[in-house]
PDB file of C-alpha atoms in Angstrom:
ATOM      1  CA  MET A  79      -0.114   0.309  -0.023  1.00 67.00           C
ATOM      2  CA  LEU A  80       2.913   2.427   0.690  1.00 85.00           C
ATOM      3  CA  THR A  81       5.899   1.765  -1.617  1.00 94.00           C
ATOM      4  CA  LYS A  82       2.421   2.030  -4.156  1.00 95.00           C
ATOM      5  CA  LEU A  83       2.175   6.080  -2.847  1.00 95.00           C
ATOM      6  CA  CYS A  84       5.981   5.855  -2.746  1.00 95.00           C
ATOM      7  CA  TYR A  85       5.866   5.337  -5.861  1.00 96.00           C
ATOM      8  CA  VAL A  86       3.077   7.612  -7.527  1.00 95.00           C
ATOM      9  CA  SER A  87       5.275  10.366  -5.804  1.00 95.00           C
ATOM     10  CA  MET A  88       8.001   9.212  -7.396  1.00 96.00           C
ATOM     11  CA  VAL A  89       6.131   9.206 -10.872  1.00 96.00           C
ATOM     12  CA  ILE A  90       4.129  12.369 -10.237  1.00 96.00           C
ATOM     13  CA  HIS A  91       7.923  14.732  -9.251  1.00 93.00           C
ATOM     14  CA  SER A  92       9.645  12.750 -12.867  1.00 94.00           C
ATOM     15  CA  LYS A  93       6.169  14.220 -14.717  1.00 89.00           C
ATOM     16  CA  TYR A  94       6.033  17.157 -12.758  1.00 79.00           C
ATOM     17  CA  ARG A  95       9.650  18.194 -13.366  1.00 74.00           C
TER      18      ARG A  95
END
């Protein structure tokens, strides 16, 4: 569960670079 949030956060950060 938490892992997914971490992954999503990373993806969003990469997209919002």
